[in-house]
PDB file of C-alpha atoms in Angstrom:
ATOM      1  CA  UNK W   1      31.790 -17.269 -11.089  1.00 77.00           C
ATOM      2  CA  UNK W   2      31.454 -13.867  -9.405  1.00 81.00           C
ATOM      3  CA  UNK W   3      29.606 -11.129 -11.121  1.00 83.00           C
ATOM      4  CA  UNK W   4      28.917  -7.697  -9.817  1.00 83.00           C
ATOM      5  CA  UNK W   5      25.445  -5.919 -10.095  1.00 84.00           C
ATOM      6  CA  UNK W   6      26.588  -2.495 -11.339  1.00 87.00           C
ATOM      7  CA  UNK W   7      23.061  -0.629 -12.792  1.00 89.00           C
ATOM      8  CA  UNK W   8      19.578  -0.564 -12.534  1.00 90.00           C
ATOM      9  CA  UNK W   9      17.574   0.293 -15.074  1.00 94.00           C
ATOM     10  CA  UNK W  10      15.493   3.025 -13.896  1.00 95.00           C
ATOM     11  CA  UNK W  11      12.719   2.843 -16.350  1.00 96.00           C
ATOM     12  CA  UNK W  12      12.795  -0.849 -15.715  1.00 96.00           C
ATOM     13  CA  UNK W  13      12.743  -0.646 -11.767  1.00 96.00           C
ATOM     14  CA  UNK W  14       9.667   1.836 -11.845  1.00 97.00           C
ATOM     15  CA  UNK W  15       7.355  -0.116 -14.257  1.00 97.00           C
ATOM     16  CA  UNK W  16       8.360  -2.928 -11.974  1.00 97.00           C
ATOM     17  CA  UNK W  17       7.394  -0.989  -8.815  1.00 97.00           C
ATOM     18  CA  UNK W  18       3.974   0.429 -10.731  1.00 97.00           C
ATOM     19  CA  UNK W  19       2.789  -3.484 -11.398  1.00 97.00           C
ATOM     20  CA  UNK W  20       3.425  -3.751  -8.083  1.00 97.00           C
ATOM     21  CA  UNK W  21       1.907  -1.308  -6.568  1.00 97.00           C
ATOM     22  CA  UNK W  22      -1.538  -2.112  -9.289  1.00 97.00           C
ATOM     23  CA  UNK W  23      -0.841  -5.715  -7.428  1.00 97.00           C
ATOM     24  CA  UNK W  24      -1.117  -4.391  -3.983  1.00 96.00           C
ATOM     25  CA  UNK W  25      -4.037  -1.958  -4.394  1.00 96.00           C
ATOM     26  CA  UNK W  26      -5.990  -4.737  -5.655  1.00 96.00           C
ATOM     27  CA  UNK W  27      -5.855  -6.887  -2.286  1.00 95.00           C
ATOM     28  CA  UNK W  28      -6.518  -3.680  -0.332  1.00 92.00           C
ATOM     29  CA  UNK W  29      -9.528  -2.524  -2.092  1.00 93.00           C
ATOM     30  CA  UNK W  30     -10.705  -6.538  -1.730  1.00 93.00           C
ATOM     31  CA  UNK W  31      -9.686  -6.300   2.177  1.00 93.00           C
ATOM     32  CA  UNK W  32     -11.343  -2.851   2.662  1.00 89.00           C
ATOM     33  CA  UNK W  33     -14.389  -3.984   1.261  1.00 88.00           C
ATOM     34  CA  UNK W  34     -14.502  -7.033   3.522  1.00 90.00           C
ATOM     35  CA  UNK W  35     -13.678  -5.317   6.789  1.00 88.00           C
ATOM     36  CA  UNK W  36     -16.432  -2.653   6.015  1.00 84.00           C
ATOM     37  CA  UNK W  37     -18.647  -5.766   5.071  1.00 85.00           C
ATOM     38  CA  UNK W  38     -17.931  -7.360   7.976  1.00 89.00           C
ATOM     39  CA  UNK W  39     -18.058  -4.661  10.063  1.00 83.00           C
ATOM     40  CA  UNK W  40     -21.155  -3.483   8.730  1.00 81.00           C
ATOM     41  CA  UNK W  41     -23.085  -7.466   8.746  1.00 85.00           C
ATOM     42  CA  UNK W  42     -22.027  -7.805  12.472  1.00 88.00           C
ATOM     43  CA  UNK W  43     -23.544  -4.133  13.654  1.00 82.00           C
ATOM     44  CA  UNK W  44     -20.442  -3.249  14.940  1.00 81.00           C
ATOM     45  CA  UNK W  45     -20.897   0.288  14.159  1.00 78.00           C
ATOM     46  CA  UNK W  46     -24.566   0.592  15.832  1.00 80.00           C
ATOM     47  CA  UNK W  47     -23.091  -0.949  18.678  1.00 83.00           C
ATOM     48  CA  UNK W  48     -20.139   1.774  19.132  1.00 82.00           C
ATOM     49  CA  UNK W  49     -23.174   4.502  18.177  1.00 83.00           C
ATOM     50  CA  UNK W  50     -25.119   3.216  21.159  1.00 84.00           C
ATOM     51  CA  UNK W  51     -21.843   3.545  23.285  1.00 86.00           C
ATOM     52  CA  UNK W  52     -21.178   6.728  22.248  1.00 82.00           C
ATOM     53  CA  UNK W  53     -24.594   8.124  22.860  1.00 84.00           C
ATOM     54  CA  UNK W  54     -24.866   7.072  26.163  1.00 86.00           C
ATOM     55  CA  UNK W  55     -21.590   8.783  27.053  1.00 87.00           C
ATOM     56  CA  UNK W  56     -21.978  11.766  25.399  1.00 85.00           C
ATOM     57  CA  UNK W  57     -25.834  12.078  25.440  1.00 85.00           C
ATOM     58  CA  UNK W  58     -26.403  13.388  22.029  1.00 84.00           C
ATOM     59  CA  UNK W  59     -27.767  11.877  19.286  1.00 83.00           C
ATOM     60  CA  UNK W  60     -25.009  10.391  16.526  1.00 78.00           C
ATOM     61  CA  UNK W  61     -25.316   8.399  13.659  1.00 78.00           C
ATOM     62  CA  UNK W  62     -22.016   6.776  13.278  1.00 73.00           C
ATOM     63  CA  UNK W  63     -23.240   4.614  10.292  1.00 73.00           C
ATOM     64  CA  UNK W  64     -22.947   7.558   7.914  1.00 76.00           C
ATOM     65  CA  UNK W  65     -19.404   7.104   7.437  1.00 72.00           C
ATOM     66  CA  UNK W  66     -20.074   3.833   6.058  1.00 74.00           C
ATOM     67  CA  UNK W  67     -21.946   5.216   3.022  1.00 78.00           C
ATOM     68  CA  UNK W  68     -21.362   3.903  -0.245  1.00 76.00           C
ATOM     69  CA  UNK W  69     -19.671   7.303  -1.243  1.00 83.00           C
ATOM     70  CA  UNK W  70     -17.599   8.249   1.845  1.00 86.00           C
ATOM     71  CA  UNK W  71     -16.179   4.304   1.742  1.00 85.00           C
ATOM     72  CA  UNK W  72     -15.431   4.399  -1.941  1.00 87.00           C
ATOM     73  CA  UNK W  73     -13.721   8.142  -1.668  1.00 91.00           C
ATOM     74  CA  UNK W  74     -11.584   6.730   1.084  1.00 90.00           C
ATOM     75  CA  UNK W  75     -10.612   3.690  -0.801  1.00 91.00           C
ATOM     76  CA  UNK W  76      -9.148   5.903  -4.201  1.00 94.00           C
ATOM     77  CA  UNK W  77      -7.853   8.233  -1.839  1.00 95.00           C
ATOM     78  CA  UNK W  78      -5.709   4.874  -0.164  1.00 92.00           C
ATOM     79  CA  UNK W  79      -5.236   3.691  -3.758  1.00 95.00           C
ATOM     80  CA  UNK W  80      -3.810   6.832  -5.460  1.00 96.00           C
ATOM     81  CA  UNK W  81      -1.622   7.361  -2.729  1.00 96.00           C
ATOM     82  CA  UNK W  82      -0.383   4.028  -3.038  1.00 95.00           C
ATOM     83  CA  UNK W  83       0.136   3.860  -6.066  1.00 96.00           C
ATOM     84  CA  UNK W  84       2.221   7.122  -6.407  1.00 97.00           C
ATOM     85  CA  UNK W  85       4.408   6.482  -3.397  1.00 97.00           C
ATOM     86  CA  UNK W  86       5.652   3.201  -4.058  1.00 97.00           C
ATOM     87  CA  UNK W  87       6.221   4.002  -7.867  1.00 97.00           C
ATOM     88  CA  UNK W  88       8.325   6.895  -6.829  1.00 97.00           C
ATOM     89  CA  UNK W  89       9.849   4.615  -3.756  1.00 97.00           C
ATOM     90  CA  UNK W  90      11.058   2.170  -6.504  1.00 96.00           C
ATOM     91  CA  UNK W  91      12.459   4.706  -9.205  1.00 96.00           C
ATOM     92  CA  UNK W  92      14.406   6.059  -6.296  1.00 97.00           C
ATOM     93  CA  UNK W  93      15.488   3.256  -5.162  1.00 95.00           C
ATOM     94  CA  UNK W  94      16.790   2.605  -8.600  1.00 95.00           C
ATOM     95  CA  UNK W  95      18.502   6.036  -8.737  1.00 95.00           C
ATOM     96  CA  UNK W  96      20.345   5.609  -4.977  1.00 94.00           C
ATOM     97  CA  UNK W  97      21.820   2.321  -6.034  1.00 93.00           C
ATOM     98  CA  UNK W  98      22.816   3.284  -9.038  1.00 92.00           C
ATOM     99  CA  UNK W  99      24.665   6.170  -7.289  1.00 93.00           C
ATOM    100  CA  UNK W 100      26.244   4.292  -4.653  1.00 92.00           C
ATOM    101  CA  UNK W 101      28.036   1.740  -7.036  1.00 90.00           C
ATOM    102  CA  UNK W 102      29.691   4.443  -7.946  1.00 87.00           C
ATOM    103  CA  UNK W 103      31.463   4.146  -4.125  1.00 88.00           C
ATOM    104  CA  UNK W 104      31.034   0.296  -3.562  1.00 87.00           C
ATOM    105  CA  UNK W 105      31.542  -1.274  -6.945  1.00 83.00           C
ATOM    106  CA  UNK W 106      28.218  -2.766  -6.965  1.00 82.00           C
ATOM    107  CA  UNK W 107      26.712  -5.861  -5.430  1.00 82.00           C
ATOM    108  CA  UNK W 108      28.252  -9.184  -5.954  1.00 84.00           C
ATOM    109  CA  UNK W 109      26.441 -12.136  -6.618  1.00 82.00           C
ATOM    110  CA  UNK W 110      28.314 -15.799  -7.109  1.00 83.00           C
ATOM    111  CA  UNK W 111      27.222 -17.989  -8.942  1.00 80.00           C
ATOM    112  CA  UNK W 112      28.702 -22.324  -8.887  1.00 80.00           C
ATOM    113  CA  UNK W 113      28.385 -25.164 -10.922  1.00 79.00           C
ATOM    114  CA  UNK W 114      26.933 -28.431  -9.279  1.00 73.00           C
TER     115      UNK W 114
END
């Protein structure tokens, strides 16, 4: 049996995308939290300070970008972003498909009996 994919729902394909996209900002706030953990328990940061200082020979505190605030900020900013471009990547996909089975005919998918 042949059968041809000829719509997408847009609706459909950008509530899709949106869980998605809630599913993928949740692993990157968890991974941003864990390399600025990391980072932070393994004084990473003080080391590239002390670096820094001796080639520049000025006094720097490179550990204030690690503050609570700046870290969270930077994470929402990541997450919003996120979240809007790959809802709108998905409702467009939706909408190009559905304009280019208007040239192909759609996508077709077979289907057998064993």
């Amino acid at each position: 049996m042949r059968l041809a994919l000829a719509h997408i729902g847009v609706w459909s394909s950008t509530k899709l995308a949106f869980v998605l996209s809630v599913c993928l900002n949740v692993v990157t706030v968890v991974l941003l939290l864990l390399v600025v953990r990391f980072l932070t328990d393994t004084e990473v940061f003080s080391s590239v300070t002390g670096v820094f200082e001796d080639l520049t020979n000025k006094p720097v505190n490179l550990g204030q970008f690690l503050d609570p605030g700046v870290v969270g900020g930077f994470i929402a900013a990541v997450v919003l972003l996120n979240t809007v471009l790959i809802t709108t990547l998905g409702a467009l996909y939706a909408l190009l498909f559905n304009l280019s089975v208007r040239v192909t005919g759609g996508t077709f998918v077979g289907f057998r009996n064993s």
